[in-house]
Amino acid sequence: MEIKKHIDKAKNGDQVAFTFLLDNYWNEVYGFMLKRTENETDAEDITIETFSKAFDKIATYNPDYQFNTWLIAIAKNVHIDMLRKKKSSIFIAISDSDDRQAYNVADSSPSAEDELITEQNLSQLLRYIKELKLHYQEVIQLRYFQEMTYQEIAEQLQEPLSNVKIKLLRAKKLLAEIIKNK
């Protein structure tokens, strides 16, 4: 009954309810995906994506089914999508002329123009990040610019790991919205 109350609260956008559901079901979804993928990084990525999709679509959750069953179904679909992406990127047809042209590549280092474009893109991204609330800026900075693990971020911010994961998830979604609307 407690789970149902938190699901109802989450449907109304209650942050505490989202955190409760994440804390309550994280290990189950992560453990399931770890057994399936045998790769901690993939399992964590799939689990994060699963909760992201679940929280985005929580209004569509049917209470006739167990919440964990719904999450596992989402996780399976996320995993299948990931496998399809990997599979399609592995098998690329290469013609003989493409193969010969690959040997004619002179220098793969970026040109001055490439470096300038990269610098401008990074500068633009940093401006978008600055439009986020400070706590979202902080988790993005720690994760992507300082390349800290989720656990290291949690320790530095003195917050539970689940809060860090949710903050990062929300920060990425908000950042994507900002970029999309520009």
mmCIF file of C-alpha atoms in Angstrom:
data_model
loop_
_atom_site.group_PDB
_atom_site.id
_atom_site.type_symbol
_atom_site.label_atom_id
_atom_site.label_comp_id
_atom_site.label_asym_id
_atom_site.label_seq_id
_atom_site.Cartn_x
_atom_site.Cartn_y
_atom_site.Cartn_z
ATOM 1 C CA MET A 1 0.000 0.000 0.000
ATOM 2 C CA GLU A 2 2.909 2.324 0.759
ATOM 3 C CA ILE A 3 4.282 1.821 -2.773
ATOM 4 C CA LYS A 4 0.922 2.758 -4.304
ATOM 5 C CA LYS A 5 0.868 6.010 -2.297
ATOM 6 C CA HIS A 6 4.356 6.901 -3.509
ATOM 7 C CA ILE A 7 3.421 6.070 -7.104
ATOM 8 C CA ASP A 8 0.376 8.354 -6.832
ATOM 9 C CA LYS A 9 2.535 11.121 -5.362
ATOM 10 C CA ALA A 10 5.116 10.621 -8.120
ATOM 11 C CA LYS A 11 2.354 10.951 -10.714
ATOM 12 C CA ASN A 12 1.753 14.396 -9.215
ATOM 13 C CA GLY A 13 5.455 15.301 -9.512
ATOM 14 C CA ASP A 14 6.473 14.720 -5.877
ATOM 15 C CA GLN A 15 10.304 14.616 -5.789
ATOM 16 C CA VAL A 16 10.408 12.678 -2.504
ATOM 17 C CA ALA A 17 8.195 9.987 -4.036
ATOM 18 C CA PHE A 18 10.529 9.659 -7.030
ATOM 19 C CA THR A 19 13.480 9.287 -4.681
ATOM 20 C CA PHE A 20 11.623 6.673 -2.626
ATOM 21 C CA LEU A 21 10.773 4.634 -5.742
ATOM 22 C CA LEU A 22 14.334 4.888 -7.037
ATOM 23 C CA ASP A 23 15.767 3.807 -3.683
ATOM 24 C CA ASN A 24 13.246 1.007 -3.346
ATOM 25 C CA TYR A 25 13.683 -0.505 -6.828
ATOM 26 C CA TRP A 26 17.211 0.478 -7.915
ATOM 27 C CA ASN A 27 18.925 -2.696 -6.676
ATOM 28 C CA GLU A 28 16.301 -4.960 -8.208
ATOM 29 C CA VAL A 29 16.493 -3.384 -11.677
ATOM 30 C CA TYR A 30 20.285 -2.985 -11.540
ATOM 31 C CA GLY A 31 20.772 -6.595 -10.346
ATOM 32 C CA PHE A 32 18.509 -7.908 -13.092
ATOM 33 C CA MET A 33 20.406 -5.967 -15.765
ATOM 34 C CA LEU A 34 23.795 -6.910 -14.333
ATOM 35 C CA LYS A 35 22.914 -10.599 -14.677
ATOM 36 C CA ARG A 36 21.669 -9.956 -18.190
ATOM 37 C CA THR A 37 24.552 -7.805 -19.459
ATOM 38 C CA GLU A 38 27.418 -9.049 -17.253
ATOM 39 C CA ASN A 39 28.766 -5.500 -17.471
ATOM 40 C CA GLU A 40 28.487 -3.047 -14.562
ATOM 41 C CA THR A 41 28.661 0.079 -16.720
ATOM 42 C CA ASP A 42 25.996 -1.134 -19.160
ATOM 43 C CA ALA A 43 23.796 -2.296 -16.279
ATOM 44 C CA GLU A 44 24.070 1.097 -14.592
ATOM 45 C CA ASP A 45 23.399 2.992 -17.828
ATOM 46 C CA ILE A 46 20.366 0.835 -18.592
ATOM 47 C CA THR A 47 19.049 1.204 -15.038
ATOM 48 C CA ILE A 48 19.382 4.996 -15.155
ATOM 49 C CA GLU A 49 17.659 5.091 -18.540
ATOM 50 C CA THR A 50 14.946 2.785 -17.195
ATOM 51 C CA PHE A 51 14.123 5.072 -14.289
ATOM 52 C CA SER A 52 14.274 8.089 -16.577
ATOM 53 C CA LYS A 53 11.706 6.551 -18.927
ATOM 54 C CA ALA A 54 9.596 5.262 -16.048
ATOM 55 C CA PHE A 55 9.461 8.663 -14.355
ATOM 56 C CA ASP A 56 8.660 10.373 -17.656
ATOM 57 C CA LYS A 57 5.801 7.938 -18.319
ATOM 58 C CA ILE A 58 4.665 7.259 -14.748
ATOM 59 C CA ALA A 59 1.198 8.574 -15.617
ATOM 60 C CA THR A 60 0.792 5.571 -17.941
ATOM 61 C CA TYR A 61 1.600 3.022 -15.217
ATOM 62 C CA ASN A 62 -1.264 0.527 -14.777
ATOM 63 C CA PRO A 63 -1.709 -0.312 -11.060
ATOM 64 C CA ASP A 64 -3.176 -3.711 -12.003
ATOM 65 C CA TYR A 65 0.432 -4.845 -12.418
ATOM 66 C CA GLN A 66 3.327 -4.828 -9.983
ATOM 67 C CA PHE A 67 5.501 -1.707 -10.243
ATOM 68 C CA ASN A 68 8.711 -3.754 -10.340
ATOM 69 C CA THR A 69 7.331 -5.820 -13.243
ATOM 70 C CA TRP A 70 6.675 -2.605 -15.141
ATOM 71 C CA LEU A 71 10.213 -1.362 -14.426
ATOM 72 C CA ILE A 72 11.772 -4.668 -15.530
ATOM 73 C CA ALA A 73 9.770 -4.553 -18.776
ATOM 74 C CA ILE A 74 11.093 -1.051 -19.437
ATOM 75 C CA ALA A 75 14.640 -2.204 -18.601
ATOM 76 C CA LYS A 76 14.360 -5.109 -21.050
ATOM 77 C CA ASN A 77 13.265 -2.728 -23.806
ATOM 78 C CA VAL A 78 16.075 -0.285 -23.029
ATOM 79 C CA HIS A 79 18.546 -3.192 -23.163
ATOM 80 C CA ILE A 80 17.152 -4.392 -26.499
ATOM 81 C CA ASP A 81 17.424 -0.856 -27.908
ATOM 82 C CA MET A 82 21.030 -0.660 -26.703
ATOM 83 C CA LEU A 83 21.867 -3.997 -28.345
ATOM 84 C CA ARG A 84 20.270 -2.893 -31.618
ATOM 85 C CA LYS A 85 22.312 0.304 -31.620
ATOM 86 C CA LYS A 86 25.515 -1.627 -30.954
ATOM 87 C CA LYS A 87 24.672 -4.211 -33.603
ATOM 88 C CA SER A 88 23.887 -1.613 -36.264
ATOM 89 C CA SER A 89 27.115 0.238 -35.545
ATOM 90 C CA ILE A 90 29.190 -2.947 -35.810
ATOM 91 C CA PHE A 91 28.041 -4.104 -39.249
ATOM 92 C CA ILE A 92 28.782 -1.363 -41.723
ATOM 93 C CA ALA A 93 29.277 -2.395 -45.322
ATOM 94 C CA ILE A 94 32.637 -1.207 -46.687
ATOM 95 C CA SER A 95 33.270 -1.227 -50.405
ATOM 96 C CA ASP A 96 36.693 -1.904 -51.929
ATOM 97 C CA SER A 97 37.103 1.765 -52.855
ATOM 98 C CA ASP A 98 36.276 2.796 -49.265
ATOM 99 C CA ASP A 99 38.797 0.265 -48.028
ATOM 100 C CA ARG A 100 41.547 1.610 -50.329
ATOM 101 C CA GLN A 101 40.643 5.199 -49.400
ATOM 102 C CA ALA A 102 41.078 4.380 -45.711
ATOM 103 C CA TYR A 103 44.776 3.674 -46.357
ATOM 104 C CA ASN A 104 45.205 7.080 -47.992
ATOM 105 C CA VAL A 105 44.308 9.041 -44.873
ATOM 106 C CA ALA A 106 47.233 11.366 -44.217
ATOM 107 C CA ASP A 107 46.664 12.949 -40.816
ATOM 108 C CA SER A 108 43.858 12.283 -38.399
ATOM 109 C CA SER A 109 44.772 15.052 -35.958
ATOM 110 C CA PRO A 110 42.230 17.895 -35.831
ATOM 111 C CA SER A 111 42.876 20.922 -37.996
ATOM 112 C CA ALA A 112 42.922 24.451 -36.608
ATOM 113 C CA GLU A 113 39.357 24.863 -37.900
ATOM 114 C CA ASP A 114 38.246 21.649 -36.149
ATOM 115 C CA GLU A 115 39.771 22.831 -32.881
ATOM 116 C CA LEU A 116 38.059 26.223 -33.198
ATOM 117 C CA ILE A 117 34.670 24.603 -33.845
ATOM 118 C CA THR A 118 35.137 22.279 -30.865
ATOM 119 C CA GLU A 119 36.081 25.223 -28.654
ATOM 120 C CA GLN A 120 33.040 27.222 -29.817
ATOM 121 C CA ASN A 121 30.720 24.249 -29.217
ATOM 122 C CA LEU A 122 32.136 23.772 -25.721
ATOM 123 C CA SER A 123 31.728 27.477 -25.001
ATOM 124 C CA GLN A 124 28.089 27.347 -26.136
ATOM 125 C CA LEU A 125 27.468 24.232 -24.025
ATOM 126 C CA LEU A 126 28.932 25.956 -20.959
ATOM 127 C CA ARG A 127 26.575 28.914 -21.508
ATOM 128 C CA TYR A 128 23.619 26.503 -21.614
ATOM 129 C CA ILE A 129 24.817 24.759 -18.455
ATOM 130 C CA LYS A 130 24.938 28.132 -16.673
ATOM 131 C CA GLU A 131 21.188 28.489 -17.312
ATOM 132 C CA LEU A 132 20.566 25.504 -14.999
ATOM 133 C CA LYS A 133 20.039 25.815 -11.262
ATOM 134 C CA LEU A 134 23.302 25.696 -9.299
ATOM 135 C CA HIS A 135 22.829 22.184 -7.895
ATOM 136 C CA TYR A 136 22.312 20.847 -11.432
ATOM 137 C CA GLN A 137 25.362 22.746 -12.706
ATOM 138 C CA GLU A 138 27.406 21.205 -9.916
ATOM 139 C CA VAL A 139 26.540 17.569 -10.681
ATOM 140 C CA ILE A 140 27.172 18.075 -14.407
ATOM 141 C CA GLN A 141 30.518 19.722 -13.635
ATOM 142 C CA LEU A 142 31.578 16.898 -11.319
ATOM 143 C CA ARG A 143 30.426 14.063 -13.594
ATOM 144 C CA TYR A 144 31.400 15.269 -17.053
ATOM 145 C CA PHE A 145 34.161 17.797 -16.554
ATOM 146 C CA GLN A 146 35.891 16.308 -13.519
ATOM 147 C CA GLU A 147 34.911 12.756 -14.588
ATOM 148 C CA MET A 148 33.966 11.670 -11.073
ATOM 149 C CA THR A 149 31.987 8.481 -10.463
ATOM 150 C CA TYR A 150 28.484 8.649 -9.034
ATOM 151 C CA GLN A 151 29.839 7.402 -5.714
ATOM 152 C CA GLU A 152 32.569 10.066 -5.614
ATOM 153 C CA ILE A 153 29.993 12.762 -6.345
ATOM 154 C CA ALA A 154 27.728 11.444 -3.582
ATOM 155 C CA GLU A 155 30.611 11.546 -1.116
ATOM 156 C CA GLN A 156 31.687 15.048 -2.124
ATOM 157 C CA LEU A 157 28.144 16.430 -1.959
ATOM 158 C CA GLN A 158 27.390 14.375 1.155
ATOM 159 C CA GLU A 159 24.157 13.149 -0.411
ATOM 160 C CA PRO A 160 22.734 9.673 -0.988
ATOM 161 C CA LEU A 161 23.802 8.024 -4.233
ATOM 162 C CA SER A 162 20.201 7.871 -5.444
ATOM 163 C CA ASN A 163 19.828 11.659 -5.066
ATOM 164 C CA VAL A 164 22.955 12.201 -7.159
ATOM 165 C CA LYS A 165 21.637 9.905 -9.892
ATOM 166 C CA ILE A 166 18.277 11.669 -9.971
ATOM 167 C CA LYS A 167 19.902 15.113 -9.988
ATOM 168 C CA LEU A 168 22.156 14.142 -12.878
ATOM 169 C CA LEU A 169 19.257 12.614 -14.768
ATOM 170 C CA ARG A 170 17.149 15.739 -14.317
ATOM 171 C CA ALA A 171 20.075 18.023 -15.132
ATOM 172 C CA LYS A 172 20.630 16.244 -18.447
ATOM 173 C CA LYS A 173 16.927 16.443 -19.305
ATOM 174 C CA LEU A 174 16.736 20.142 -18.443
ATOM 175 C CA LEU A 175 19.920 20.823 -20.405
ATOM 176 C CA ALA A 176 18.492 18.979 -23.410
ATOM 177 C CA GLU A 177 15.337 21.136 -23.177
ATOM 178 C CA ILE A 178 17.404 24.325 -23.030
ATOM 179 C CA ILE A 179 19.438 23.270 -26.074
ATOM 180 C CA LYS A 180 16.315 22.191 -27.973
ATOM 181 C CA ASN A 181 14.605 25.522 -27.342
ATOM 182 C CA LYS A 182 17.542 27.645 -28.534
#
